[in-house]
């Protein structure tokens, strides 16, 4: 499956969660659907909301983590009271992502719990709480994250890079370039630092991202695709267009998603071909699940009528991760 694929599985919602924690994602799933007919996305919103509610209460932490990410990404503020409860979850990645969601949505009603998490036993949770506090108006808490990026713990370093990128503070660029270039930073740190730099709009990162796009490892190329989409310049968009010719379906779907996020639906055919050409046939369980998640994520950015027709089936997939990705797509398309 290629080196570093575990990081891709974690980074994308993206099959498990944005933060760099290890989760297993395999589930059984069906492999064919009866798609067709015009779809009113807004009529799917109640079903999608139910998928997220169920995910937030799921017994599996990786499912809860994914559900939190969908709430944050789609700004489902009405579901934040359920996310708020997960700030006390037993599992570190769930607490991390719940705090991240509080920050992303600037959910002040959880400020008391966030303050307590600044004393959490896990460093990853502490820096996520610090991020949330900066978004709630305490800008000095950003210093906690800046200091954490030099941690010897690679997860802490990678998550610090993630948070600095999301902070919007361009003074963080020097810390991110340090993490990117430091000899003991591992792949997950370098990938996250590069994306964070792109998120802050620094076009100097383009050559690094291009190098990722031409890597021999397709998981590296997926990281590069996502970071190029985050950068969002005309050069980045042109680079993404070249990735629609990649030999690997996952790379093409990721490119279709990012191009959609930049307002170009040229990747629509790649999404439709997954089922039109029965590309799931012969795939192993985990590979099929990953492809369907990527398909759903791309639908959420493209949102044309033909791809929307795939959503009812994906919402009823046997895999909870596919259903969560489909719910995210429903929310995204419903707001267009």
mmCIF file of C-alpha atoms in Angstrom:
data_model
loop_
_atom_site.group_PDB
_atom_site.id
_atom_site.type_symbol
_atom_site.label_atom_id
_atom_site.label_comp_id
_atom_site.label_asym_id
_atom_site.label_seq_id
_atom_site.Cartn_x
_atom_site.Cartn_y
_atom_site.Cartn_z
ATOM 1 C CA UNK A 1 0.000 0.000 0.000
ATOM 2 C CA UNK A 2 3.046 2.305 -0.014
ATOM 3 C CA UNK A 3 5.150 3.802 2.721
ATOM 4 C CA UNK A 4 3.516 6.339 4.975
ATOM 5 C CA UNK A 5 -0.011 5.313 4.016
ATOM 6 C CA UNK A 6 -0.898 5.194 7.692
ATOM 7 C CA UNK A 7 -0.379 8.970 7.748
ATOM 8 C CA UNK A 8 -2.642 9.443 4.744
ATOM 9 C CA UNK A 9 -5.348 7.414 6.431
ATOM 10 C CA UNK A 10 -5.097 9.651 9.449
ATOM 11 C CA UNK A 11 -4.849 12.981 7.697
ATOM 12 C CA UNK A 12 -7.847 12.871 5.464
ATOM 13 C CA UNK A 13 -11.132 12.917 7.573
ATOM 14 C CA UNK A 14 -10.294 12.010 5.995
ATOM 15 C CA UNK A 15 -10.517 8.426 6.684
ATOM 16 C CA UNK A 16 -9.799 8.667 10.377
ATOM 17 C CA UNK A 17 -8.908 12.104 11.678
ATOM 18 C CA UNK A 18 -6.843 15.170 11.002
ATOM 19 C CA UNK A 19 -4.575 14.767 13.999
ATOM 20 C CA UNK A 20 -1.667 12.367 13.847
ATOM 21 C CA UNK A 21 -2.951 9.515 15.972
ATOM 22 C CA UNK A 22 -3.129 5.871 14.973
ATOM 23 C CA UNK A 23 -6.545 4.367 14.392
ATOM 24 C CA UNK A 24 -7.685 1.257 12.558
ATOM 25 C CA UNK A 25 -10.421 1.984 10.059
ATOM 26 C CA UNK A 26 -11.478 -1.311 8.556
ATOM 27 C CA UNK A 27 -15.120 -2.231 8.347
ATOM 28 C CA UNK A 28 -17.176 -4.435 6.128
ATOM 29 C CA UNK A 29 -19.171 -2.676 3.449
ATOM 30 C CA UNK A 30 -21.417 -3.323 0.508
ATOM 31 C CA UNK A 31 -19.919 -2.886 -2.921
ATOM 32 C CA UNK A 32 -22.805 -1.937 -5.190
ATOM 33 C CA UNK A 33 -25.683 0.532 -5.103
ATOM 34 C CA UNK A 34 -28.702 1.481 -7.120
ATOM 35 C CA UNK A 35 -27.921 5.107 -7.892
ATOM 36 C CA UNK A 36 -29.934 7.326 -10.158
ATOM 37 C CA UNK A 37 -32.490 10.071 -10.290
ATOM 38 C CA UNK A 38 -32.411 13.692 -9.260
ATOM 39 C CA UNK A 39 -31.470 14.245 -5.623
ATOM 40 C CA UNK A 40 -32.689 17.038 -3.364
ATOM 41 C CA UNK A 41 -29.686 17.406 -1.076
ATOM 42 C CA UNK A 42 -31.620 19.409 1.486
ATOM 43 C CA UNK A 43 -33.958 16.459 1.955
ATOM 44 C CA UNK A 44 -30.916 14.375 2.889
ATOM 45 C CA UNK A 45 -29.860 16.766 5.670
ATOM 46 C CA UNK A 46 -31.922 15.052 8.414
ATOM 47 C CA UNK A 47 -30.429 11.680 7.525
ATOM 48 C CA UNK A 48 -26.937 13.162 7.407
ATOM 49 C CA UNK A 49 -27.485 14.804 10.784
ATOM 50 C CA UNK A 50 -28.521 11.450 12.210
ATOM 51 C CA UNK A 51 -25.321 9.886 10.879
ATOM 52 C CA UNK A 52 -23.252 12.510 12.684
ATOM 53 C CA UNK A 53 -25.222 12.207 15.921
ATOM 54 C CA UNK A 54 -24.740 8.462 15.873
ATOM 55 C CA UNK A 55 -21.043 8.941 15.126
ATOM 56 C CA UNK A 56 -20.542 11.272 18.073
ATOM 57 C CA UNK A 57 -22.031 8.634 20.370
ATOM 58 C CA UNK A 58 -20.333 5.627 18.765
ATOM 59 C CA UNK A 59 -18.463 3.173 20.973
ATOM 60 C CA UNK A 60 -15.417 3.337 18.702
ATOM 61 C CA UNK A 61 -13.150 6.352 19.308
ATOM 62 C CA UNK A 62 -12.095 6.628 15.680
ATOM 63 C CA UNK A 63 -15.737 7.026 14.658
ATOM 64 C CA UNK A 64 -16.291 9.688 17.310
ATOM 65 C CA UNK A 65 -13.173 11.477 16.060
ATOM 66 C CA UNK A 66 -14.433 11.479 12.472
ATOM 67 C CA UNK A 67 -17.831 12.752 13.529
ATOM 68 C CA UNK A 68 -16.239 15.639 15.435
ATOM 69 C CA UNK A 69 -14.302 16.616 12.309
ATOM 70 C CA UNK A 70 -17.464 16.710 10.230
ATOM 71 C CA UNK A 71 -19.169 18.942 12.797
ATOM 72 C CA UNK A 72 -16.240 21.368 12.720
ATOM 73 C CA UNK A 73 -15.707 21.307 8.954
ATOM 74 C CA UNK A 74 -19.369 21.918 8.179
ATOM 75 C CA UNK A 75 -19.974 24.332 11.083
ATOM 76 C CA UNK A 76 -22.812 22.328 12.620
ATOM 77 C CA UNK A 77 -23.002 24.532 15.719
ATOM 78 C CA UNK A 78 -26.230 22.858 16.845
ATOM 79 C CA UNK A 79 -24.250 19.652 17.383
ATOM 80 C CA UNK A 80 -21.522 21.318 19.438
ATOM 81 C CA UNK A 81 -23.133 20.484 22.812
ATOM 82 C CA UNK A 82 -22.501 16.826 21.951
ATOM 83 C CA UNK A 83 -18.933 17.636 20.939
ATOM 84 C CA UNK A 84 -18.511 19.571 24.173
ATOM 85 C CA UNK A 85 -19.208 16.406 26.152
ATOM 86 C CA UNK A 86 -16.380 14.683 24.302
ATOM 87 C CA UNK A 87 -13.871 17.109 25.788
ATOM 88 C CA UNK A 88 -13.897 14.629 28.691
ATOM 89 C CA UNK A 89 -13.539 11.540 26.507
ATOM 90 C CA UNK A 90 -11.178 8.807 27.681
ATOM 91 C CA UNK A 91 -9.305 8.800 24.355
ATOM 92 C CA UNK A 92 -6.661 11.409 23.615
ATOM 93 C CA UNK A 93 -7.444 11.870 19.886
ATOM 94 C CA UNK A 94 -11.113 12.475 20.659
ATOM 95 C CA UNK A 95 -10.298 15.127 23.279
ATOM 96 C CA UNK A 96 -7.796 16.690 20.892
ATOM 97 C CA UNK A 97 -10.317 16.980 18.077
ATOM 98 C CA UNK A 98 -13.125 18.149 20.350
ATOM 99 C CA UNK A 99 -10.927 21.014 21.556
ATOM 100 C CA UNK A 100 -9.943 21.751 17.963
ATOM 101 C CA UNK A 101 -13.623 21.960 17.015
ATOM 102 C CA UNK A 102 -14.293 24.381 19.873
ATOM 103 C CA UNK A 103 -11.555 26.598 18.492
ATOM 104 C CA UNK A 104 -12.590 26.317 14.865
ATOM 105 C CA UNK A 105 -16.189 27.233 15.643
ATOM 106 C CA UNK A 106 -15.228 29.694 18.400
ATOM 107 C CA UNK A 107 -17.677 27.924 20.681
ATOM 108 C CA UNK A 108 -17.440 30.033 23.805
ATOM 109 C CA UNK A 109 -19.925 27.922 25.774
ATOM 110 C CA UNK A 110 -17.160 25.340 26.208
ATOM 111 C CA UNK A 111 -14.526 27.776 27.484
ATOM 112 C CA UNK A 112 -14.661 26.365 31.017
ATOM 113 C CA UNK A 113 -13.883 22.821 29.888
ATOM 114 C CA UNK A 114 -11.186 24.091 27.538
ATOM 115 C CA UNK A 115 -9.493 25.861 30.419
ATOM 116 C CA UNK A 116 -9.342 22.575 32.309
ATOM 117 C CA UNK A 117 -7.784 20.827 29.301
ATOM 118 C CA UNK A 118 -4.812 23.173 29.491
ATOM 119 C CA UNK A 119 -3.790 20.914 32.391
ATOM 120 C CA UNK A 120 -4.467 17.649 30.551
ATOM 121 C CA UNK A 121 -1.942 14.857 31.066
ATOM 122 C CA UNK A 122 -1.358 14.589 27.299
ATOM 123 C CA UNK A 123 0.662 17.266 25.525
ATOM 124 C CA UNK A 124 -1.371 16.948 22.321
ATOM 125 C CA UNK A 125 -4.568 17.797 24.171
ATOM 126 C CA UNK A 126 -2.892 20.737 25.927
ATOM 127 C CA UNK A 127 -1.866 22.363 22.667
ATOM 128 C CA UNK A 128 -5.287 21.789 21.134
ATOM 129 C CA UNK A 129 -6.829 23.483 24.161
ATOM 130 C CA UNK A 130 -4.336 26.337 23.757
ATOM 131 C CA UNK A 131 -5.444 26.698 20.125
ATOM 132 C CA UNK A 132 -9.072 26.848 21.213
ATOM 133 C CA UNK A 133 -8.251 29.519 23.783
ATOM 134 C CA UNK A 134 -6.539 31.655 21.118
ATOM 135 C CA UNK A 135 -9.672 31.439 18.998
ATOM 136 C CA UNK A 136 -11.730 32.431 22.026
ATOM 137 C CA UNK A 137 -9.700 35.617 22.440
ATOM 138 C CA UNK A 138 -6.604 34.695 24.464
ATOM 139 C CA UNK A 139 -3.935 35.293 21.822
ATOM 140 C CA UNK A 140 -1.065 34.726 24.261
ATOM 141 C CA UNK A 141 -1.922 31.002 24.411
ATOM 142 C CA UNK A 142 -0.386 30.629 20.957
ATOM 143 C CA UNK A 143 2.996 30.635 22.663
ATOM 144 C CA UNK A 144 2.159 27.221 24.153
ATOM 145 C CA UNK A 145 1.926 25.799 20.635
ATOM 146 C CA UNK A 146 5.062 27.556 19.394
ATOM 147 C CA UNK A 147 7.049 25.969 22.206
ATOM 148 C CA UNK A 148 5.569 22.526 21.552
ATOM 149 C CA UNK A 149 6.750 22.384 17.946
ATOM 150 C CA UNK A 150 10.287 21.637 19.132
ATOM 151 C CA UNK A 151 9.085 18.614 21.086
ATOM 152 C CA UNK A 152 10.953 15.355 20.588
ATOM 153 C CA UNK A 153 7.562 13.640 20.348
ATOM 154 C CA UNK A 154 6.799 13.540 16.626
ATOM 155 C CA UNK A 155 3.045 13.499 17.178
ATOM 156 C CA UNK A 156 3.241 16.637 19.292
ATOM 157 C CA UNK A 157 5.477 18.319 16.720
ATOM 158 C CA UNK A 158 3.131 17.413 13.848
ATOM 159 C CA UNK A 159 0.034 18.509 15.724
ATOM 160 C CA UNK A 160 1.745 21.776 16.684
ATOM 161 C CA UNK A 161 2.374 22.387 12.988
ATOM 162 C CA UNK A 162 -1.270 21.689 12.229
ATOM 163 C CA UNK A 163 -2.430 24.156 14.870
ATOM 164 C CA UNK A 164 0.024 26.878 13.898
ATOM 165 C CA UNK A 165 -1.205 26.637 10.320
ATOM 166 C CA UNK A 166 -4.807 26.955 11.454
ATOM 167 C CA UNK A 167 -3.985 29.867 13.747
ATOM 168 C CA UNK A 168 -3.670 32.270 10.816
ATOM 169 C CA UNK A 169 -0.646 33.887 12.461
ATOM 170 C CA UNK A 170 2.038 34.335 9.807
ATOM 171 C CA UNK A 171 4.678 34.876 12.455
ATOM 172 C CA UNK A 172 4.429 31.101 12.916
ATOM 173 C CA UNK A 173 6.105 30.538 9.533
ATOM 174 C CA UNK A 174 9.596 30.514 11.021
ATOM 175 C CA UNK A 175 8.591 27.725 13.397
ATOM 176 C CA UNK A 176 6.984 25.754 10.598
ATOM 177 C CA UNK A 177 10.013 26.039 8.341
ATOM 178 C CA UNK A 178 12.153 24.872 11.248
ATOM 179 C CA UNK A 179 9.969 21.777 11.633
ATOM 180 C CA UNK A 180 9.973 21.185 7.882
ATOM 181 C CA UNK A 181 13.753 21.298 7.611
ATOM 182 C CA UNK A 182 14.932 19.842 10.897
ATOM 183 C CA UNK A 183 16.841 16.621 10.426
ATOM 184 C CA UNK A 184 14.957 14.673 13.075
ATOM 185 C CA UNK A 185 11.462 15.618 11.840
ATOM 186 C CA UNK A 186 9.776 12.553 10.404
ATOM 187 C CA UNK A 187 7.474 12.342 7.388
ATOM 188 C CA UNK A 188 4.299 13.167 9.252
ATOM 189 C CA UNK A 189 5.877 16.336 10.650
ATOM 190 C CA UNK A 190 7.232 17.448 7.275
ATOM 191 C CA UNK A 191 3.948 16.804 5.497
ATOM 192 C CA UNK A 192 1.951 18.654 8.139
ATOM 193 C CA UNK A 193 4.400 21.564 8.258
ATOM 194 C CA UNK A 194 4.236 21.914 4.470
ATOM 195 C CA UNK A 195 0.442 21.993 4.489
ATOM 196 C CA UNK A 196 0.426 24.465 7.379
ATOM 197 C CA UNK A 197 2.781 26.769 5.476
ATOM 198 C CA UNK A 198 0.476 26.534 2.469
ATOM 199 C CA UNK A 199 -2.492 27.339 4.703
ATOM 200 C CA UNK A 200 -0.738 30.523 5.775
ATOM 201 C CA UNK A 201 -0.407 31.486 2.109
ATOM 202 C CA UNK A 202 3.375 31.369 1.788
ATOM 203 C CA UNK A 203 4.017 30.644 -1.897
ATOM 204 C CA UNK A 204 7.643 29.743 -1.207
ATOM 205 C CA UNK A 205 6.386 26.288 -0.261
ATOM 206 C CA UNK A 206 5.275 25.557 -3.857
ATOM 207 C CA UNK A 207 8.499 23.729 -4.933
ATOM 208 C CA UNK A 208 8.235 21.459 -1.885
ATOM 209 C CA UNK A 209 4.628 20.661 -2.706
ATOM 210 C CA UNK A 210 5.526 19.999 -6.333
ATOM 211 C CA UNK A 211 8.191 17.549 -5.181
ATOM 212 C CA UNK A 212 5.478 15.718 -3.247
ATOM 213 C CA UNK A 213 3.314 15.540 -6.375
ATOM 214 C CA UNK A 214 6.045 13.771 -8.335
ATOM 215 C CA UNK A 215 6.994 11.360 -5.562
ATOM 216 C CA UNK A 216 7.114 7.668 -6.406
ATOM 217 C CA UNK A 217 4.847 7.037 -3.418
ATOM 218 C CA UNK A 218 1.199 7.678 -4.067
ATOM 219 C CA UNK A 219 0.406 8.556 -0.451
ATOM 220 C CA UNK A 220 3.004 11.346 -0.701
ATOM 221 C CA UNK A 221 1.223 12.549 -3.827
ATOM 222 C CA UNK A 222 -2.095 12.655 -2.003
ATOM 223 C CA UNK A 223 -0.510 14.801 0.701
ATOM 224 C CA UNK A 224 0.877 17.078 -1.989
ATOM 225 C CA UNK A 225 -2.510 17.336 -3.669
ATOM 226 C CA UNK A 226 -4.205 18.378 -0.460
ATOM 227 C CA UNK A 227 -1.514 20.902 0.362
ATOM 228 C CA UNK A 228 -1.698 22.360 -3.167
ATOM 229 C CA UNK A 229 -5.432 22.766 -2.721
ATOM 230 C CA UNK A 230 -4.791 24.532 0.556
ATOM 231 C CA UNK A 231 -2.300 26.883 -1.117
ATOM 232 C CA UNK A 232 -4.908 27.657 -3.768
ATOM 233 C CA UNK A 233 -2.846 29.808 -6.138
ATOM 234 C CA UNK A 234 -3.179 29.654 -9.921
ATOM 235 C CA UNK A 235 0.066 27.675 -10.106
ATOM 236 C CA UNK A 236 -1.225 25.276 -7.472
ATOM 237 C CA UNK A 237 -4.458 24.802 -9.431
ATOM 238 C CA UNK A 238 -2.529 24.068 -12.619
ATOM 239 C CA UNK A 239 -0.446 21.515 -10.742
ATOM 240 C CA UNK A 240 -3.631 19.852 -9.500
ATOM 241 C CA UNK A 241 -4.970 19.569 -13.035
ATOM 242 C CA UNK A 242 -1.972 17.419 -13.959
ATOM 243 C CA UNK A 243 -2.849 14.999 -11.148
ATOM 244 C CA UNK A 244 -6.119 14.028 -12.821
ATOM 245 C CA UNK A 245 -3.925 11.876 -15.088
ATOM 246 C CA UNK A 246 -2.262 10.033 -12.205
ATOM 247 C CA UNK A 247 -2.171 6.238 -12.409
ATOM 248 C CA UNK A 248 -3.655 5.873 -8.935
ATOM 249 C CA UNK A 249 -7.384 6.377 -8.407
ATOM 250 C CA UNK A 250 -6.988 7.752 -4.883
ATOM 251 C CA UNK A 251 -4.721 10.506 -6.189
ATOM 252 C CA UNK A 252 -7.177 11.419 -8.945
ATOM 253 C CA UNK A 253 -10.067 11.583 -6.487
ATOM 254 C CA UNK A 254 -8.072 13.762 -4.105
ATOM 255 C CA UNK A 255 -7.232 16.085 -7.015
ATOM 256 C CA UNK A 256 -10.890 16.194 -8.039
ATOM 257 C CA UNK A 257 -11.825 17.195 -4.485
ATOM 258 C CA UNK A 258 -9.244 19.956 -4.265
ATOM 259 C CA UNK A 259 -10.079 21.345 -7.689
ATOM 260 C CA UNK A 260 -13.721 21.388 -6.650
ATOM 261 C CA UNK A 261 -12.785 23.373 -3.557
ATOM 262 C CA UNK A 262 -11.147 25.902 -5.891
ATOM 263 C CA UNK A 263 -14.289 26.202 -8.014
ATOM 264 C CA UNK A 264 -13.344 23.843 -10.859
ATOM 265 C CA UNK A 265 -15.546 20.779 -11.379
ATOM 266 C CA UNK A 266 -13.330 19.203 -14.022
ATOM 267 C CA UNK A 267 -12.876 16.169 -11.748
ATOM 268 C CA UNK A 268 -16.559 15.238 -11.923
ATOM 269 C CA UNK A 269 -15.850 12.387 -14.356
ATOM 270 C CA UNK A 270 -13.346 10.811 -11.946
ATOM 271 C CA UNK A 271 -16.020 10.651 -9.271
ATOM 272 C CA UNK A 272 -18.664 9.223 -11.569
ATOM 273 C CA UNK A 273 -16.282 6.632 -12.970
ATOM 274 C CA UNK A 274 -15.871 5.006 -9.554
ATOM 275 C CA UNK A 275 -19.311 3.468 -9.961
ATOM 276 C CA UNK A 276 -19.914 3.937 -13.688
ATOM 277 C CA UNK A 277 -16.836 1.836 -14.425
ATOM 278 C CA UNK A 278 -17.230 -0.345 -11.339
ATOM 279 C CA UNK A 279 -13.791 0.540 -10.025
ATOM 280 C CA UNK A 280 -14.566 -1.061 -6.671
ATOM 281 C CA UNK A 281 -14.672 -4.510 -8.234
ATOM 282 C CA UNK A 282 -11.802 -6.626 -6.990
ATOM 283 C CA UNK A 283 -10.780 -4.118 -4.322
ATOM 284 C CA UNK A 284 -10.016 -5.330 -0.826
ATOM 285 C CA UNK A 285 -12.217 -4.209 2.037
ATOM 286 C CA UNK A 286 -9.966 -1.407 3.263
ATOM 287 C CA UNK A 287 -9.148 -0.162 -0.249
ATOM 288 C CA UNK A 288 -12.825 -0.044 -1.229
ATOM 289 C CA UNK A 289 -13.667 1.842 1.927
ATOM 290 C CA UNK A 290 -10.920 4.377 1.334
ATOM 291 C CA UNK A 291 -12.002 4.925 -2.273
ATOM 292 C CA UNK A 292 -15.602 5.519 -1.253
ATOM 293 C CA UNK A 293 -14.556 7.982 1.439
ATOM 294 C CA UNK A 294 -12.484 9.904 -1.097
ATOM 295 C CA UNK A 295 -15.383 9.788 -3.537
ATOM 296 C CA UNK A 296 -17.740 11.258 -0.955
ATOM 297 C CA UNK A 297 -15.263 13.984 -0.029
ATOM 298 C CA UNK A 298 -14.909 14.938 -3.685
ATOM 299 C CA UNK A 299 -18.684 15.049 -4.105
ATOM 300 C CA UNK A 300 -18.855 17.562 -1.272
ATOM 301 C CA UNK A 301 -16.634 19.971 -3.194
ATOM 302 C CA UNK A 302 -18.015 19.378 -6.698
ATOM 303 C CA UNK A 303 -21.741 19.180 -5.893
ATOM 304 C CA UNK A 304 -22.992 18.928 -9.478
ATOM 305 C CA UNK A 305 -26.297 17.125 -9.976
ATOM 306 C CA UNK A 306 -24.725 13.930 -11.416
ATOM 307 C CA UNK A 307 -22.417 13.417 -8.434
ATOM 308 C CA UNK A 308 -25.132 14.322 -5.923
ATOM 309 C CA UNK A 309 -27.038 11.284 -7.158
ATOM 310 C CA UNK A 310 -24.408 9.127 -5.456
ATOM 311 C CA UNK A 311 -25.097 10.515 -1.994
ATOM 312 C CA UNK A 312 -28.190 8.479 -0.950
ATOM 313 C CA UNK A 313 -26.323 5.221 -1.478
ATOM 314 C CA UNK A 314 -23.168 6.429 0.256
ATOM 315 C CA UNK A 315 -25.226 7.614 3.233
ATOM 316 C CA UNK A 316 -26.433 4.028 3.651
ATOM 317 C CA UNK A 317 -23.092 2.320 3.186
ATOM 318 C CA UNK A 318 -22.226 -0.334 5.751
ATOM 319 C CA UNK A 319 -19.015 1.521 6.644
ATOM 320 C CA UNK A 320 -19.481 4.222 9.245
ATOM 321 C CA UNK A 321 -16.545 6.128 7.775
ATOM 322 C CA UNK A 322 -18.166 6.237 4.352
ATOM 323 C CA UNK A 323 -21.442 7.385 5.879
ATOM 324 C CA UNK A 324 -19.657 10.153 7.778
ATOM 325 C CA UNK A 325 -17.895 11.360 4.634
ATOM 326 C CA UNK A 326 -21.212 11.276 2.767
ATOM 327 C CA UNK A 327 -22.883 13.265 5.549
ATOM 328 C CA UNK A 328 -20.144 15.864 5.243
ATOM 329 C CA UNK A 329 -20.811 16.070 1.509
ATOM 330 C CA UNK A 330 -24.544 16.504 2.107
ATOM 331 C CA UNK A 331 -23.953 19.442 4.456
ATOM 332 C CA UNK A 332 -21.502 21.054 2.028
ATOM 333 C CA UNK A 333 -23.788 20.706 -0.978
ATOM 334 C CA UNK A 334 -26.864 21.826 0.958
ATOM 335 C CA UNK A 335 -25.263 25.192 1.709
ATOM 336 C CA UNK A 336 -24.532 26.006 -1.941
#
